[in-house]
Amino acid sequence: PPGSFTMGSDETDDAATRDRTPVDVKLSRGFWMGEHEVTQREYYAVRRRTVSPSFTTGKNIPFWGASEVKSVEEICKGLTDIERKAGKLPSGWEYVCPTEAQWEYACRAGSKTRYCFGDSVSQLGEYGNCADAALHEENPNYYFATRETNDGFGERLSPAGSFMPNAWGLRDMHGNVAEIVADHLTPERPGGKDPLVKVEKDATTQIRGGAWCSLPLYCESSFRNGISGRDKYNYVGFRIALVKEN
């Protein structure tokens, strides 16, 4: 549903979180969010291409390797065209890459805590695939992995939807693959009504939610991060939203 919320966090005490200063946001239009990250199967249905099998263990593993908002928008346009031609999409609706405000609003699902379920790192393994005890046990080179939680997956992606959902039924908002959002990464997050920030030159792709190799901090609802260039990473994917056209 449409609504207002506070995006960001008061916990801005180090370099990694200095861009989390809270801002008030109003989302004037309701939208649908994908239940989980786009999978290999779903990506293939639109693009008829797959990624390298080196880090992929099944068709229900999240698609990884996206590097720019533009590529996600192209996939969303392709899916919109396919479903319109098939008569599956109501008139006036389209698939899009969610804005960072839409993403955080959906991730929080009404919560004001570090994660959608609360503040406890020990519970994180019930909701997502992160750098945890299982990862360290499988590969001790991940010495930084937390031992406070265990999601049961080591050095690999988990099938989409493997963990508990948030209050709005959305899964994998924390961990597995970090998700590209429509806004480019800027030093300060935008507030106000339906915010969206695009940078014309030397833009940095913004990712949200953390990944299978991320510390709990990077998986928090308010944490922002970025990637530059067109390199493909096995920890970056995306989720789609369905919105009414302007």
Short mmCIF file of C-alpha atoms in Angstrom, two decimals:
data_model
loop_
_atom_site.label_atom_id
_atom_site.label_comp_id
_atom_site.label_asym_id
_atom_site.label_seq_id
_atom_site.Cartn_x
_atom_site.Cartn_y
_atom_site.Cartn_z
CA PRO A 1 0.00 0.00 0.00
CA PRO A 2 1.06 3.66 -0.29
CA GLY A 3 2.38 5.16 2.92
CA SER A 4 5.01 7.13 4.78
CA PHE A 5 8.05 5.89 6.70
CA THR A 6 11.46 6.91 7.95
CA MET A 7 14.22 5.68 5.62
CA GLY A 8 17.65 5.25 7.16
CA SER A 9 18.93 4.78 10.69
CA ASP A 10 20.22 6.78 13.63
CA GLU A 11 23.20 4.41 13.82
CA THR A 12 25.68 6.41 11.74
CA ASP A 13 28.77 6.07 13.88
CA ASP A 14 31.32 4.80 11.35
CA ALA A 15 32.47 5.27 7.77
CA ALA A 16 30.33 2.42 6.47
CA THR A 17 27.12 3.95 7.81
CA ARG A 18 27.64 7.70 7.51
CA ASP A 19 25.05 7.88 4.69
CA ARG A 20 22.24 6.43 6.83
CA THR A 21 20.97 9.70 8.32
CA PRO A 22 17.18 9.24 8.57
CA VAL A 23 14.88 11.02 6.11
CA ASP A 24 11.10 11.09 5.91
CA VAL A 25 9.65 9.50 2.77
CA LYS A 26 6.15 9.43 1.34
CA LEU A 27 5.25 6.84 -1.29
CA SER A 28 2.12 8.10 -3.00
CA ARG A 29 1.40 4.97 -5.01
CA GLY A 30 1.04 1.38 -3.92
CA PHE A 31 3.09 -1.28 -5.71
CA TRP A 32 3.75 -4.99 -5.81
CA MET A 33 7.20 -6.37 -5.00
CA GLY A 34 8.60 -9.69 -6.18
CA GLU A 35 8.37 -12.28 -3.39
CA HIS A 36 12.04 -13.11 -3.87
CA GLU A 37 14.98 -12.23 -6.08
CA VAL A 38 14.71 -13.00 -9.79
CA THR A 39 15.89 -16.57 -10.39
CA GLN A 40 17.93 -18.15 -13.16
CA ARG A 41 14.73 -19.73 -14.49
CA GLU A 42 12.90 -16.39 -14.58
CA TYR A 43 15.82 -14.57 -16.17
CA TYR A 44 16.08 -17.22 -18.90
CA ALA A 45 12.35 -16.90 -19.65
CA VAL A 46 12.91 -13.26 -20.62
CA ARG A 47 16.44 -13.13 -22.05
CA ARG A 48 16.99 -16.74 -23.17
CA ARG A 49 20.46 -16.58 -21.68
CA THR A 50 22.08 -18.00 -18.58
CA VAL A 51 25.13 -17.00 -16.58
CA SER A 52 28.27 -19.07 -16.14
CA PRO A 53 27.48 -22.31 -14.28
CA SER A 54 30.54 -21.85 -12.07
CA PHE A 55 28.51 -20.46 -9.17
CA THR A 56 25.05 -21.71 -10.11
CA THR A 57 23.62 -24.94 -8.73
CA GLY A 58 20.04 -24.84 -10.03
CA LYS A 59 17.41 -22.88 -11.92
CA ASN A 60 15.82 -21.59 -8.72
CA ILE A 61 19.08 -20.00 -7.60
CA PRO A 62 18.93 -16.19 -7.88
CA PHE A 63 20.25 -14.75 -11.09
CA TRP A 64 23.61 -13.10 -10.46
CA GLY A 65 25.86 -10.94 -12.57
CA ALA A 66 23.77 -7.81 -13.13
CA SER A 67 25.94 -4.71 -12.83
CA GLU A 68 23.87 -1.71 -13.91
CA VAL A 69 20.38 -0.32 -13.38
CA LYS A 70 20.04 -0.10 -17.16
CA SER A 71 20.33 -3.86 -17.61
CA VAL A 72 17.67 -4.49 -14.95
CA GLU A 73 15.36 -1.96 -16.60
CA GLU A 74 15.80 -3.73 -19.94
CA ILE A 75 14.80 -7.05 -18.39
CA CYS A 76 11.76 -5.43 -16.77
CA LYS A 77 10.71 -3.94 -20.12
CA GLY A 78 11.11 -7.35 -21.78
CA LEU A 79 8.95 -9.03 -19.14
CA THR A 80 6.32 -6.28 -19.46
CA ASP A 81 6.16 -6.80 -23.24
CA ILE A 82 5.90 -10.59 -22.88
CA GLU A 83 3.09 -10.47 -20.33
CA ARG A 84 1.16 -7.77 -22.19
CA LYS A 85 1.21 -9.83 -25.38
CA ALA A 86 0.07 -12.88 -23.42
CA GLY A 87 -2.79 -10.90 -21.86
CA LYS A 88 -1.46 -11.51 -18.34
CA LEU A 89 -0.78 -7.91 -17.37
CA PRO A 90 -3.62 -5.50 -16.47
CA SER A 91 -3.77 -2.37 -18.59
CA GLY A 92 -1.56 0.43 -17.31
CA TRP A 93 0.78 -1.72 -15.24
CA GLU A 94 4.49 -2.35 -15.85
CA TYR A 95 7.47 -4.11 -14.27
CA VAL A 96 10.27 -1.88 -13.01
CA CYS A 97 13.45 -1.89 -10.95
CA PRO A 98 12.30 -0.65 -7.51
CA THR A 99 13.60 2.64 -6.15
CA GLU A 100 15.69 2.54 -2.98
CA ALA A 101 12.73 4.01 -1.08
CA GLN A 102 10.38 1.31 -2.38
CA TRP A 103 12.97 -1.35 -1.59
CA GLU A 104 13.54 -0.24 2.02
CA TYR A 105 9.80 0.31 2.59
CA ALA A 106 9.11 -3.25 1.40
CA CYS A 107 12.06 -4.71 3.31
CA ARG A 108 11.00 -3.10 6.57
CA ALA A 109 7.35 -4.11 6.17
CA GLY A 110 6.43 -1.72 8.95
CA SER A 111 9.45 -2.49 11.16
CA LYS A 112 11.81 0.14 12.58
CA THR A 113 14.55 -2.26 13.65
CA ARG A 114 17.87 -3.27 12.05
CA TYR A 115 16.24 -6.16 10.23
CA CYS A 116 12.64 -6.84 9.26
CA PHE A 117 12.32 -9.20 12.25
CA GLY A 118 14.17 -7.23 14.93
CA ASP A 119 17.73 -6.43 15.97
CA SER A 120 19.16 -9.86 16.81
CA VAL A 121 22.02 -11.12 14.62
CA SER A 122 21.40 -14.63 15.98
CA GLN A 123 18.04 -14.69 14.15
CA LEU A 124 19.43 -13.49 10.83
CA GLY A 125 20.14 -17.05 9.68
CA GLU A 126 16.41 -17.76 9.80
CA TYR A 127 15.70 -14.98 7.30
CA GLY A 128 18.63 -14.95 4.91
CA ASN A 129 21.92 -16.30 3.58
CA CYS A 130 24.84 -14.25 4.93
CA ALA A 131 28.49 -14.62 5.97
CA ASP A 132 27.93 -16.89 8.96
CA ALA A 133 29.16 -19.94 10.82
CA ALA A 134 28.32 -22.27 7.90
CA LEU A 135 30.40 -20.18 5.50
CA HIS A 136 33.39 -20.07 7.85
CA GLU A 137 33.17 -23.80 8.52
CA GLU A 138 33.17 -24.59 4.79
CA ASN A 139 35.92 -22.10 3.95
CA PRO A 140 37.99 -20.69 6.86
CA ASN A 141 39.34 -18.00 4.53
CA TYR A 142 36.12 -16.17 5.33
CA TYR A 143 37.60 -15.37 8.72
CA PHE A 144 35.35 -12.32 9.09
CA ALA A 145 32.12 -14.36 8.97
CA THR A 146 29.99 -14.05 12.10
CA ARG A 147 29.63 -17.10 14.33
CA GLU A 148 26.47 -15.69 15.92
CA THR A 149 24.12 -17.28 13.39
CA ASN A 150 24.00 -20.27 11.00
CA ASP A 151 21.83 -20.26 7.88
CA GLY A 152 22.89 -23.74 6.76
CA PHE A 153 24.50 -22.58 3.51
CA GLY A 154 28.24 -22.26 3.01
CA GLU A 155 30.07 -20.78 0.05
CA ARG A 156 27.08 -20.73 -2.27
CA LEU A 157 23.74 -19.14 -3.05
CA SER A 158 20.58 -20.58 -1.55
CA PRO A 159 17.47 -21.34 -3.65
CA ALA A 160 15.15 -18.34 -3.79
CA GLY A 161 12.58 -18.34 -1.00
CA SER A 162 14.50 -20.70 1.31
CA PHE A 163 14.01 -18.57 4.41
CA MET A 164 11.25 -17.05 6.49
CA PRO A 165 9.34 -14.09 5.00
CA ASN A 166 8.93 -10.66 6.48
CA ALA A 167 5.55 -9.36 7.65
CA TRP A 168 4.49 -8.63 4.06
CA GLY A 169 5.41 -12.07 2.75
CA LEU A 170 8.67 -11.05 1.07
CA ARG A 171 11.67 -13.38 1.26
CA ASP A 172 15.44 -12.97 0.92
CA MET A 173 15.36 -9.23 1.56
CA HIS A 174 18.39 -9.89 3.77
CA GLY A 175 21.32 -11.73 2.15
CA ASN A 176 21.72 -14.23 -0.73
CA VAL A 177 22.38 -11.66 -3.50
CA ALA A 178 22.55 -7.92 -2.95
CA GLU A 179 19.83 -6.27 -5.02
CA ILE A 180 20.21 -3.44 -7.51
CA VAL A 181 17.78 -0.54 -7.05
CA ALA A 182 16.81 2.21 -9.47
CA ASP A 183 18.60 5.02 -7.62
CA HIS A 184 22.29 5.58 -8.14
CA LEU A 185 24.35 5.74 -4.95
CA THR A 186 24.87 9.26 -3.62
CA PRO A 187 26.38 10.46 -0.30
CA GLU A 188 22.96 11.28 1.12
CA ARG A 189 19.76 9.35 0.70
CA PRO A 190 16.84 11.28 -0.78
CA GLY A 191 13.70 12.02 1.17
CA GLY A 192 10.36 13.55 0.31
CA LYS A 193 7.64 12.29 -2.00
CA ASP A 194 8.45 9.33 -4.29
CA PRO A 195 12.22 10.05 -4.31
CA LEU A 196 14.46 8.83 -7.12
CA VAL A 197 18.06 9.92 -7.75
CA LYS A 198 19.80 9.47 -11.10
CA VAL A 199 23.38 10.56 -11.75
CA GLU A 200 24.23 11.52 -15.32
CA LYS A 201 27.99 10.90 -15.27
CA ASP A 202 30.20 8.38 -13.46
CA ALA A 203 27.21 6.86 -11.69
CA THR A 204 27.62 4.22 -9.01
CA THR A 205 25.11 1.37 -9.03
CA GLN A 206 23.38 1.06 -5.67
CA ILE A 207 22.80 -2.36 -4.10
CA ARG A 208 20.71 -3.26 -1.07
CA GLY A 209 20.19 -6.11 1.38
CA GLY A 210 23.61 -7.73 1.51
CA ALA A 211 24.60 -11.12 0.11
CA TRP A 212 25.78 -14.64 0.95
CA CYS A 213 29.26 -13.24 1.70
CA SER A 214 28.12 -10.14 3.62
CA LEU A 215 28.51 -9.36 7.28
CA PRO A 216 25.27 -8.79 9.24
CA LEU A 217 25.78 -5.01 9.06
CA TYR A 218 25.59 -5.11 5.25
CA CYS A 219 22.32 -7.05 5.44
CA GLU A 220 20.48 -4.46 7.52
CA SER A 221 17.33 -2.84 6.11
CA SER A 222 18.92 0.61 5.94
CA PHE A 223 22.40 -0.31 4.69
CA ARG A 224 23.46 1.09 1.29
CA ASN A 225 26.36 -0.03 -0.84
CA GLY A 226 27.55 0.40 -4.40
CA ILE A 227 29.41 -1.20 -7.28
CA SER A 228 31.15 0.56 -10.15
CA GLY A 229 31.80 -0.42 -13.72
CA ARG A 230 30.38 -3.37 -15.58
CA ASP A 231 32.05 -6.22 -13.74
CA LYS A 232 29.78 -9.14 -12.89
CA TYR A 233 29.73 -10.29 -9.28
CA ASN A 234 28.34 -13.55 -7.92
CA TYR A 235 26.82 -11.66 -5.03
CA VAL A 236 24.76 -9.10 -7.01
CA GLY A 237 21.29 -9.74 -8.43
CA PHE A 238 17.96 -7.94 -8.44
CA ARG A 239 14.26 -8.05 -7.60
CA ILE A 240 11.44 -6.52 -9.63
CA ALA A 241 8.41 -4.42 -8.75
CA LEU A 242 5.05 -4.03 -10.48
CA VAL A 243 3.67 -0.49 -10.61
CA LYS A 244 0.93 1.56 -12.20
CA GLU A 245 2.30 3.68 -15.04
CA ASN A 246 2.49 7.42 -14.41
#
